[in-house]
Coordinates of C-alpha atoms in Angstrom, one line a residue:
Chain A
X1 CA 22.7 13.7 16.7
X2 CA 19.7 12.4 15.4
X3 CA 20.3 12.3 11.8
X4 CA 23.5 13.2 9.9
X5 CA 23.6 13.0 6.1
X6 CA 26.8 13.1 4.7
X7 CA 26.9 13.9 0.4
X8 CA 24.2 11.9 -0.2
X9 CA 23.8 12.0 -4.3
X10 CA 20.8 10.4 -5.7
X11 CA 20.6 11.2 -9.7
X12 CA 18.0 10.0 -11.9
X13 CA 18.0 8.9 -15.7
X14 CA 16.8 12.6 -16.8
X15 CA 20.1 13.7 -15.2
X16 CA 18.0 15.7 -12.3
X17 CA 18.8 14.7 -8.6
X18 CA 20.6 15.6 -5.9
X19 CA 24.2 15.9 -5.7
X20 CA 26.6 15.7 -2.4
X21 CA 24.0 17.0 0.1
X22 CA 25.4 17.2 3.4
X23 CA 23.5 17.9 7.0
X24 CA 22.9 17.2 10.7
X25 CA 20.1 17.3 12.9
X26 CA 20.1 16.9 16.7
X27 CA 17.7 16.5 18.7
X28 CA 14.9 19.7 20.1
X29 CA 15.7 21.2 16.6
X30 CA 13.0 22.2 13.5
X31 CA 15.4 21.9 10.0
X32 CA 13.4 22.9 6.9
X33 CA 14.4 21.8 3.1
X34 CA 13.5 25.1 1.2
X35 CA 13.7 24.7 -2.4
X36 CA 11.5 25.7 -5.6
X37 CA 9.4 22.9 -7.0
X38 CA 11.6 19.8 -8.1
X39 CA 14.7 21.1 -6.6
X40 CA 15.2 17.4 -5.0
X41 CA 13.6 17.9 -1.4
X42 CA 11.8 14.9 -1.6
X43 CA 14.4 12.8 -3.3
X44 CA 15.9 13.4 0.0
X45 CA 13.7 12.5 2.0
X46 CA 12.9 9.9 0.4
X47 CA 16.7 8.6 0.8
X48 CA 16.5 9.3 4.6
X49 CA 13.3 6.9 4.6
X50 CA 14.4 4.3 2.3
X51 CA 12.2 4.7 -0.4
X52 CA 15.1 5.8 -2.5
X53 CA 18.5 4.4 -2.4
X54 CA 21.3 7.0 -3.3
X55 CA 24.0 6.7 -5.5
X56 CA 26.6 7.5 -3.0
X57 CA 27.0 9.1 0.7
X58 CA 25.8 8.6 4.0
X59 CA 22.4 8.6 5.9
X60 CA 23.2 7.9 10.0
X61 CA 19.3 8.1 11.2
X62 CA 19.7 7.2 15.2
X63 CA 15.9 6.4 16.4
X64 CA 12.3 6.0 15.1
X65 CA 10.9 8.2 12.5
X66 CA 7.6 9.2 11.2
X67 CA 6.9 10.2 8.2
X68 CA 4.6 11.9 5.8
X69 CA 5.5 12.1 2.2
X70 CA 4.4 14.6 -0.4
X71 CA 1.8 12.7 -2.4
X72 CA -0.9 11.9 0.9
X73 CA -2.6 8.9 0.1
X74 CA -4.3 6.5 2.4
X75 CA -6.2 3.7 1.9
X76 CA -10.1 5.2 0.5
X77 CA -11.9 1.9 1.3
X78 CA -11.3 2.7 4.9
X79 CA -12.8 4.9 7.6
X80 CA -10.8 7.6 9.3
X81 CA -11.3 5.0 12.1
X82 CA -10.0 2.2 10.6
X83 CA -6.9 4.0 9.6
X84 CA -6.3 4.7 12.9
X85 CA -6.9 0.9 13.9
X86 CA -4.4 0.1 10.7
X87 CA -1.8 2.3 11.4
X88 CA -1.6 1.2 15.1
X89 CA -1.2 -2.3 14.0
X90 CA 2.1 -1.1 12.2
X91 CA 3.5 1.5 14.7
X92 CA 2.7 3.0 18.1
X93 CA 0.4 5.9 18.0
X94 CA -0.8 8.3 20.8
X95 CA -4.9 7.8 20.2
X96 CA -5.6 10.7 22.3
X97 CA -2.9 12.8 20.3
X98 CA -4.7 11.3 17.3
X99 CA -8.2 12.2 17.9
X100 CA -7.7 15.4 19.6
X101 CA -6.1 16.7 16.3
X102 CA -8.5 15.1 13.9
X103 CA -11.2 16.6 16.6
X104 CA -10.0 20.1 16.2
X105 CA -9.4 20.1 12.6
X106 CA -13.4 18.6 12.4
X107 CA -12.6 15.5 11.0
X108 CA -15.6 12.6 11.8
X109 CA -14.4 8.8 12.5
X110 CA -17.0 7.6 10.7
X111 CA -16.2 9.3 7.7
X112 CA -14.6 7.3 5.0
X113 CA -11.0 8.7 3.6
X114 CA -12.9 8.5 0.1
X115 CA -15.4 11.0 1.0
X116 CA -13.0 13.3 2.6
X117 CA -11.7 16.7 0.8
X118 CA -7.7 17.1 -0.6
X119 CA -7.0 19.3 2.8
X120 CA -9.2 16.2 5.2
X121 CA -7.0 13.8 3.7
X122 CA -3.9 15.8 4.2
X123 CA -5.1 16.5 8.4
X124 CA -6.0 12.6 8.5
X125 CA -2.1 11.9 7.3
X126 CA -1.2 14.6 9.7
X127 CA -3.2 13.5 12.2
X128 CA -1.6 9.7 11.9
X129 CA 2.2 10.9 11.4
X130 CA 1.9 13.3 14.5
X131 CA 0.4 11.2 16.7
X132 CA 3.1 8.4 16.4
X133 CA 5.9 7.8 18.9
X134 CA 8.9 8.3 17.2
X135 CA 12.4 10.3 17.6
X136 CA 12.3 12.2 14.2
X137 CA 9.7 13.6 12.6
X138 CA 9.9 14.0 8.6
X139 CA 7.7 16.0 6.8
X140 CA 7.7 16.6 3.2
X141 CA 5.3 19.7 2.4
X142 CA 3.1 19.4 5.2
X143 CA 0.7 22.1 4.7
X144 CA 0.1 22.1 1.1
X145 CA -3.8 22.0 0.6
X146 CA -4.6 23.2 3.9
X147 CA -7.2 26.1 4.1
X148 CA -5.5 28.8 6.6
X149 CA -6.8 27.9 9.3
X150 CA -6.0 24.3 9.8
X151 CA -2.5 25.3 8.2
X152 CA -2.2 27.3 11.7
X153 CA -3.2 25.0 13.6
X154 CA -0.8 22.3 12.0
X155 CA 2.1 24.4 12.4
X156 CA 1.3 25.3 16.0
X157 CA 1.7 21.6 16.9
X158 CA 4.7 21.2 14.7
X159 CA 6.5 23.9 16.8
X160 CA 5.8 22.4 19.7
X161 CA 7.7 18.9 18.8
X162 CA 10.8 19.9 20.2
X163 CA 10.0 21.0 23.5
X164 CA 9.5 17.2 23.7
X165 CA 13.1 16.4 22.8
X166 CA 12.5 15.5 19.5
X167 CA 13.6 16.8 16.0
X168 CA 12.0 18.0 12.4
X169 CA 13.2 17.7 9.3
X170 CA 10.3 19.8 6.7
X171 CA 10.6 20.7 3.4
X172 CA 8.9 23.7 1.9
X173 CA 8.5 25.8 -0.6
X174 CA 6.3 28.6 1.6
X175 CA 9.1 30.5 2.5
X176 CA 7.1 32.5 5.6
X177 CA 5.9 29.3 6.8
X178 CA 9.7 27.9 7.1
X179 CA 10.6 31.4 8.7
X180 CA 7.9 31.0 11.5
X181 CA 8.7 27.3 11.8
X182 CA 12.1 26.6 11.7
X183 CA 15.4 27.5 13.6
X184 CA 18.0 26.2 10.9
X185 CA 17.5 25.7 6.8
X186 CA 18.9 24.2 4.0
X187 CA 18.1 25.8 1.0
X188 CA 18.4 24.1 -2.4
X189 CA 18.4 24.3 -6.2
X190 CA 18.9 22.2 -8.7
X191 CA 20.0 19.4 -6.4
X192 CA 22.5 21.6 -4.4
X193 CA 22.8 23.6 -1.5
X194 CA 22.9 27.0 -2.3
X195 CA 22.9 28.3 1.1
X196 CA 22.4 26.5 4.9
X197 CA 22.3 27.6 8.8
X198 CA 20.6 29.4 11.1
X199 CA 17.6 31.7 9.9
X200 CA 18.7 34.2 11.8
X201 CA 22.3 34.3 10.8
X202 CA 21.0 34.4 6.9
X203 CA 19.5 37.1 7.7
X204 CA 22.1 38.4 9.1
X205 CA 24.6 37.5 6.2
X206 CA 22.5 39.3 3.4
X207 CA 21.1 43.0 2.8
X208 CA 19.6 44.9 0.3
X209 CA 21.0 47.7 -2.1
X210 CA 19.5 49.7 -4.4
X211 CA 21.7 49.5 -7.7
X212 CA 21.6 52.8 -10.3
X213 CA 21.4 52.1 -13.7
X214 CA 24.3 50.6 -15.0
X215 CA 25.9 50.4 -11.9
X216 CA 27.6 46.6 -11.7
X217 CA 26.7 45.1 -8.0
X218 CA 28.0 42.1 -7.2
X219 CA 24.9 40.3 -5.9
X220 CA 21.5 38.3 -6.4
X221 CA 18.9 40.4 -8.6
X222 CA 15.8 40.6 -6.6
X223 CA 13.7 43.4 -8.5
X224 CA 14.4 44.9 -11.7
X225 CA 12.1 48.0 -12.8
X226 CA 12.9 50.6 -15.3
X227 CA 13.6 52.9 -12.3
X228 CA 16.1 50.8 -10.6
X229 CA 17.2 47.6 -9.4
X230 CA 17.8 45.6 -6.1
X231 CA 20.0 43.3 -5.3
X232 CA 20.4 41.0 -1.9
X233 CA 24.2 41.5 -1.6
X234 CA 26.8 39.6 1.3
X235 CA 26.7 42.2 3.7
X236 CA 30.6 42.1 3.9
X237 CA 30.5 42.8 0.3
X238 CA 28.5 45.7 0.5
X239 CA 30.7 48.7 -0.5
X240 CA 28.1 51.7 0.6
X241 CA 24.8 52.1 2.1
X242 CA 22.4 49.1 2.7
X243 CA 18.9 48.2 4.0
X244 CA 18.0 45.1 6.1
X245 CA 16.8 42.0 3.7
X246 CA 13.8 40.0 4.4
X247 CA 14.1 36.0 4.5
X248 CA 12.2 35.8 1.9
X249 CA 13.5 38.3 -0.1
X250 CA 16.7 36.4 0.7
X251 CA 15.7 33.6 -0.6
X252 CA 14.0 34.7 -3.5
X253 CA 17.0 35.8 -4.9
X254 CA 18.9 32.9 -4.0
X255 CA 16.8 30.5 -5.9
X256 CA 16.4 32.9 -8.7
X257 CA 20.3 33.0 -8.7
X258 CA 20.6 36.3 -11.1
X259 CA 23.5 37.9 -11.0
X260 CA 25.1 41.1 -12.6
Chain B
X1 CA -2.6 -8.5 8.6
X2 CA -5.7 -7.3 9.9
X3 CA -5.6 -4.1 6.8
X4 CA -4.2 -7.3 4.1
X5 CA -7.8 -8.5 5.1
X6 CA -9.4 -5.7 4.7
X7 CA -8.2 -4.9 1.5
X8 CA -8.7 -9.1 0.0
X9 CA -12.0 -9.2 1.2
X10 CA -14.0 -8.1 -1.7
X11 CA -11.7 -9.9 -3.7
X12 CA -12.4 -13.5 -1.4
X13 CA -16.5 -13.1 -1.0
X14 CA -17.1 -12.2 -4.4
X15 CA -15.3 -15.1 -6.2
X16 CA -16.8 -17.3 -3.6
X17 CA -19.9 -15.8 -4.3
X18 CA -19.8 -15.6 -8.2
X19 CA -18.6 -19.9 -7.6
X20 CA -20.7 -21.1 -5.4
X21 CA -23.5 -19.4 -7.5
X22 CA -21.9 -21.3 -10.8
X23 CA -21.8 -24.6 -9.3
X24 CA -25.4 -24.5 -8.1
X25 CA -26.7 -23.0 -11.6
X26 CA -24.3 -25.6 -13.1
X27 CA -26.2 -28.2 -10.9
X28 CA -29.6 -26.6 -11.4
X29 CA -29.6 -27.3 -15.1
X30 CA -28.5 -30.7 -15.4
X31 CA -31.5 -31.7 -16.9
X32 CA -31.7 -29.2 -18.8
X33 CA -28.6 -29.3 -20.7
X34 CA -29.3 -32.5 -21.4
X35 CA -32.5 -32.0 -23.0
X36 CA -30.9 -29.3 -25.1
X37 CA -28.3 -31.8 -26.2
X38 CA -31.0 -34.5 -26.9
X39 CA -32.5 -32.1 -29.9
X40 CA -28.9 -32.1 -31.4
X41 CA -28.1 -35.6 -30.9
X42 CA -27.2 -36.2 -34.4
X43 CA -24.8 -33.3 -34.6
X44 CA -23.2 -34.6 -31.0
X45 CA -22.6 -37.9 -31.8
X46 CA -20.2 -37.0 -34.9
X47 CA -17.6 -35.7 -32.3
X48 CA -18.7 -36.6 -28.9
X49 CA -19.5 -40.4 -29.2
X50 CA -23.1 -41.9 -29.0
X51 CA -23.1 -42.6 -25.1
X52 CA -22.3 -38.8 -24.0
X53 CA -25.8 -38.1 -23.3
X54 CA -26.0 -41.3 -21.1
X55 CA -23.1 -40.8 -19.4
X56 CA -24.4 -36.9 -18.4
X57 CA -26.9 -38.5 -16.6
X58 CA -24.9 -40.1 -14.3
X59 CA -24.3 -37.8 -11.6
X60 CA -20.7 -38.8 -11.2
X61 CA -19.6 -37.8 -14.6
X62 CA -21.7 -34.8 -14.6
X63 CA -20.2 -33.8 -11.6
X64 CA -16.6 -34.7 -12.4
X65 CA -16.7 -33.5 -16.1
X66 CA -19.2 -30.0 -15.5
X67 CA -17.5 -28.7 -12.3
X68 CA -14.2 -30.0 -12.2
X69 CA -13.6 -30.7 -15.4
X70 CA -14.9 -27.0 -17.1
X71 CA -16.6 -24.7 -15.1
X72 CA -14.3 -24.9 -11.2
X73 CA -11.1 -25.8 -13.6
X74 CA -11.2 -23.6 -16.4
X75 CA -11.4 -20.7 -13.4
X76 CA -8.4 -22.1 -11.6
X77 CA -5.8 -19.9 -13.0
X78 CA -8.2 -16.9 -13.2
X79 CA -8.6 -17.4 -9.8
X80 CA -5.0 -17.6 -8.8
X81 CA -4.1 -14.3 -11.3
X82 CA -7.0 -12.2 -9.5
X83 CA -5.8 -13.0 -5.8
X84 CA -2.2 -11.6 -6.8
X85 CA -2.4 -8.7 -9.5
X86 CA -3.2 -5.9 -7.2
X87 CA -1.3 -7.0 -4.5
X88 CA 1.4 -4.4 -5.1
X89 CA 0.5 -2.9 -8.1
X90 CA -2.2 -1.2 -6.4
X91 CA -0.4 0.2 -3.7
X92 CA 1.8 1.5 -6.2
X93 CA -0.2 3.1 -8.4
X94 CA -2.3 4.3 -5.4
X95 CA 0.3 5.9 -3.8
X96 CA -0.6 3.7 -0.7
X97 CA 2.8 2.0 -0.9
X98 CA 4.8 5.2 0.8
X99 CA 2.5 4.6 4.1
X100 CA 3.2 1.1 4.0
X101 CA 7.0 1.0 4.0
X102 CA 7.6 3.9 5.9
X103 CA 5.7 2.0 8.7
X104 CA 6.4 -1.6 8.2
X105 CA 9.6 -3.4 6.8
X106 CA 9.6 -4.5 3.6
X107 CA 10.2 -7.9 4.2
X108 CA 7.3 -8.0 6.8
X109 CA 4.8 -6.0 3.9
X110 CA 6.1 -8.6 1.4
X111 CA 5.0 -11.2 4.0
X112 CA 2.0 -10.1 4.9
X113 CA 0.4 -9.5 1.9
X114 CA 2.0 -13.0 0.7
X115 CA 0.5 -15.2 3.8
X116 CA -2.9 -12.9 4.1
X117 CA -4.0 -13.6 0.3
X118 CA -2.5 -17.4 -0.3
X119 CA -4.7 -18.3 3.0
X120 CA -7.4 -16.9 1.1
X121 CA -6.7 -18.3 -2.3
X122 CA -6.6 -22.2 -0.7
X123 CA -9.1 -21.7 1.2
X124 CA -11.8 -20.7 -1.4
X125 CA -10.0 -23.2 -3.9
X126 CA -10.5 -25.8 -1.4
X127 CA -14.1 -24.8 -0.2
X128 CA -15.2 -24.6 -4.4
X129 CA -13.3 -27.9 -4.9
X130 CA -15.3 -29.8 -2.1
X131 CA -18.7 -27.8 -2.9
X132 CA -20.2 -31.3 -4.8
X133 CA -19.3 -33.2 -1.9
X134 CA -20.8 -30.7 1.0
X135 CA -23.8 -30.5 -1.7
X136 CA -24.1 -34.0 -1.9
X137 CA -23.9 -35.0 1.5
X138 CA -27.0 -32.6 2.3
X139 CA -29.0 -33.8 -0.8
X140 CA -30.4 -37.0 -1.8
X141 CA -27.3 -37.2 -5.0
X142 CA -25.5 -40.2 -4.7
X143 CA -21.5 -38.8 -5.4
X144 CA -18.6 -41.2 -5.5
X145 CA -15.8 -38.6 -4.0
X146 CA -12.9 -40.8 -5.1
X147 CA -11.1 -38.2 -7.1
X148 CA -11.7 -35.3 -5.1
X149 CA -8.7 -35.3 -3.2
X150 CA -6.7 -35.7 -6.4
X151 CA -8.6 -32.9 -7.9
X152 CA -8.1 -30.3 -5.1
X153 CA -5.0 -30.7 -5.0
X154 CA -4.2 -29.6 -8.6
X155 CA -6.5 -27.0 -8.4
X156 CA -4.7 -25.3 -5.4
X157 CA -1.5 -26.5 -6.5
X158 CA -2.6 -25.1 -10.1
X159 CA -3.9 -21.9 -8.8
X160 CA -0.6 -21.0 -6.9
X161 CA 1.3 -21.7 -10.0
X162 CA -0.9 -18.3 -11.1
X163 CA -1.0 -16.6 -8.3
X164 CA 3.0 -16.5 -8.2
X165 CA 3.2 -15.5 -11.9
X166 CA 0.4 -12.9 -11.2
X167 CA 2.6 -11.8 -7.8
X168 CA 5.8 -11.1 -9.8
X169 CA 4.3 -8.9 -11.8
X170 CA 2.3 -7.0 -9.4
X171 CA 6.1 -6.3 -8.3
X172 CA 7.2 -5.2 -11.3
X173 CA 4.7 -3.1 -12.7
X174 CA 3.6 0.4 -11.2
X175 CA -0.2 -0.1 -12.4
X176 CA -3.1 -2.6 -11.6
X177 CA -3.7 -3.1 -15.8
X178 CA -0.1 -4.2 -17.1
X179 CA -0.7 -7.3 -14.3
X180 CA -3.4 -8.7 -15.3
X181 CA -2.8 -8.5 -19.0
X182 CA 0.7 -9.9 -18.3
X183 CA -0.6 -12.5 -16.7
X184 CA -3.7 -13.5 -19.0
X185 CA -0.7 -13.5 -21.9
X186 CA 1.3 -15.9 -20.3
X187 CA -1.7 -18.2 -19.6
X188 CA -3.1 -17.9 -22.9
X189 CA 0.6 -18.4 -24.5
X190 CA 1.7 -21.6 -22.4
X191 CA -2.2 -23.2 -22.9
X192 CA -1.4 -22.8 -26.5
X193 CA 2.0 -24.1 -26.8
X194 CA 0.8 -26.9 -24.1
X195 CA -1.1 -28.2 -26.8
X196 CA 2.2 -29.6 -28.7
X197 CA 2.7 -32.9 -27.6
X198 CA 6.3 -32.8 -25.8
X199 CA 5.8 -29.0 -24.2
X200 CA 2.4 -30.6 -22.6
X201 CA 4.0 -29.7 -19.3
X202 CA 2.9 -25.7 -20.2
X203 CA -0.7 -26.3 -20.1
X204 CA -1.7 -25.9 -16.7
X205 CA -4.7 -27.0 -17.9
X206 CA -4.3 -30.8 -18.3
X207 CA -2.8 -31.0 -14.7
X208 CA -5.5 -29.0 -13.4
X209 CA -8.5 -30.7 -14.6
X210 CA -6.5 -34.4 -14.4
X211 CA -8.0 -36.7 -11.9
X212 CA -4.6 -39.2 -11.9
X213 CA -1.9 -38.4 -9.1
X214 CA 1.1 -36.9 -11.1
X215 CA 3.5 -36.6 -8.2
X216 CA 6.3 -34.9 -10.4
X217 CA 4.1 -32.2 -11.9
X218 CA 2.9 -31.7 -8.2
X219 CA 6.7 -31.3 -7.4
X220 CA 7.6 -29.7 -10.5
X221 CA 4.6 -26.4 -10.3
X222 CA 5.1 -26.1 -6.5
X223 CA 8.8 -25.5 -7.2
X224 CA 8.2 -23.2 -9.7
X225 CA 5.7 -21.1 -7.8
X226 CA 7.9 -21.1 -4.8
X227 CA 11.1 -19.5 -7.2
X228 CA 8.5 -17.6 -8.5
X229 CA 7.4 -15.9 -5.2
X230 CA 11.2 -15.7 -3.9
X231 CA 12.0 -13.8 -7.0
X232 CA 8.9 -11.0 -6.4
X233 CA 10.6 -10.7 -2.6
X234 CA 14.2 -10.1 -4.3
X235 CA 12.9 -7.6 -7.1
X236 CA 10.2 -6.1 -3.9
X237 CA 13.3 -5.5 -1.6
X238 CA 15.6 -3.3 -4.1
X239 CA 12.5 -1.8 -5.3
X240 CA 12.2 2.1 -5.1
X241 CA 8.6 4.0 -4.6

């Protein structure tokens, strides 16, 4: 195991936070964080890095990790070059992994990081946190400011991370990205786990029935229109007839957490 | 250390720059001064004394009183303040921090940043303290350099007094502004209160700008800075970003 968190609770002053959060990762494996904005993903992250100290619980972290946090700022004084340079001083990086992705996403060395768009900032960071050696790879909201295609092209190289033996742990709030991505996920609100495991086996767990009007379903409201309404429903719940649920149809009406 | 260079550089070359430039300006109007202070002799004598103008001639006292008795000293603790205020603050506020000390351990950040700009800050305060005597030496000036090592060494000694108040709140505070305000408060406030007699010892400025050895204020402001600098690593370390 790579990294096993055991209820790790981290509350601020405002009362928000995370409470008794609880996973492992192992090695060759992509975990996503899904969670709506300021549901605590990167409170625990943060934890997991240090940059936080929790309340209480446990974070076992066996190897190197590289990380890139939510806000992406580097230093704007310096050339995409010298970032390079810098960040080599502090940790070993693969140059040729470096510059092959800063290459294809058309990023110049000669360009200074103030001169450089939200999204060129965001492949630079990329760029930096990929290319360095490490055992775990943490990634809070990798692709948020990416136009389409670099977002593709970013994911494409975060899939292939653990045919090299080594893990992910993302967070996201792109629930089609973590989908395509990921082969387990942990999905929270409010600072809890509302539901965690295998994408597949959510999907397997929940369906979709149409409720008539009236009619009490004991379930997650996922539409409501005059006509009807749908629910995503524990499939061993599901008294009668059902259709197949999409993840993010799943998850939807998980985080939206309305019930009948 | 290489990027703790990087990012003092600007800092180090201009207040070399905007220094060296004072102390030749300062150097350039000698006679000038004088000649201004010869219209208003009258005036001058009432608080000055009668042999001010005399004494300004000599090169020693102009020297020793012009450079490091106002213009070098009265920069000392300005000096000291801007080496340290954006040491952390600006990484904070920045955002820069998160790279940092998810790639470095903390105390090997606090370190660098610590060793990288104190270099810096003696060396420019020892370059600027010896500037009459290089500038003598190449020029036909005759300068009696007696109490010049007396005088660099409160100045660095007086600028790292500064620097480590500067440092402890670049620490504590998340933005470049609250530093730097902080710290010009504090100097302002203990220059003040140094002015009563027995609380002389919170003027930095009289040890600065005093040419007589004063081994326990040495002692006593080295100390201080030191706990000063300890206490910005303790409050660093438990520090969350």
């Amino acid at each position: 195991m790579i990294l096993e968190v055991e209820k790790l609770s981290k509350i601020y002053k405002s009362g928000r936070g995370v409470k008794e959060i609880t996973f492992k990762l192992k090695e060759g494996e992509i975990l996503s964080i899904l969670g709506p904005n300021g549901a605590g993903k990167t409170t625990i992250l943060k934890c997991i890095v240090g940059l936080r100290k929790a309340d209480s619980g446990i974070v076992n972290l066996d190897g190197d990790f590289s990380y890139l946090p939510e806000e992406k700022r580097l230093y704007r004084w310096a050339k995409v070059s010298q970032m390079i340079e810098i960040t080599k001083s502090y940790v070993d990086i693969d140059d040729e992994k470096a510059l092959k992705i800063l290459n294809d996403l058309r990023i110049s060395l000669s360009e200074k990081v103030a001169n450089l768009s939200h999204g060129q900032a965001t492949s630079l960071y990329l760029a930096l946190t990929l290319s360095q050696k490490a055992d775990l790879y943490i990634l809070d909201e990798p692709t948020w400011g990416l136009d389409p295609l670099s977002r593709s092209y970013i994911l494409e190289r975060v899939k292939e991370i653990p045919f090299e033996g080594k893990a992910v742990l993302y967070t996201s709030h792109i629930t089609e990205e973590v989908e395509k991505t990921s082969d387990r996920v942990i999905i929270i609100k409010d600072g809890r786990v509302i539901e965690s495991g295998y994408i597949d086996d959510i999907k397997e767990k929940y369906v979709a029935i149409k409720a008539k009007k009236g009619e009490k379903v004991e379930g997650y409201l996922y539409r409501d229109t005059s006509e009807e309404k749908i629910y995503v429903v524990e499939k061993d719940k599901v008294p009668r007839d059902f259709e197949p649920a999409s993840f993010s149809m799943i998850v939807e009406s998980l985080m939206r957490d309305v019930r009948s | 250390m290489k990027k703790e260079f990087l990012d003092m550089r600007v800092r180090f070359f201009l207040t070399l720059i905007v220094m060296v430039s004072l102390f030749f300006l300062v150097m350039a109007l000698k006679d000038w001064g004088i000649e201004i202070l010869k219209k208003n002799q009258v005036e001058l004598s009432k608080f000055a004394g009668k042999d001010l103008l005399k004494k300004l001639k000599d090169w020693n006292f102009y020297i020793y009183s012009q450079w490091y008795g106002k213009n070098l000293g009265q920069f000392i603790p300005i000096i000291g303040i801007i080496f340290a205020f954006p040491l952390f603050s600006r990484e904070i506020e920045n955002g820069t921090i998160e790279y940092l000390l998810t790639r470095r351990k903390r105390s090997r950040v606090f370190s660098d940043k610590v060793t990288v700009s104190l270099s810096l800050l003696i060396i420019s305060i020892v370059i600027l303290s010896l500037l009459p005597l290089m500038y003598t030496t190449f020029s036909s000036i005759r300068f009696n350099a007696r109490y010049v090592p007396v005088l660099t060494l409160h100045a660095v000694i007086g600028s790292f007094v500064w620097y480590s108040v500067a440092l402890l709140f670049s620490v504590i505070f998340n933005d470049q502004v609250k530093p730097l305000l902080s710290s010009f408060a504090i100097l302002v406030i203990t220059t003040v209160v140094g002015i009563i007699k027995p609380l002389r010892f919170f003027n930095t400025y009289s040890y600065i700008m005093s040419a007589k050895g004063m081994a326990l204020e040495d002692i006593t402001y080295s100390v201080i800075s030191i706990v000063f600098i300890y206490l910005s690593y303790e409050i660093f370390k438990r520090e969350e970003f």
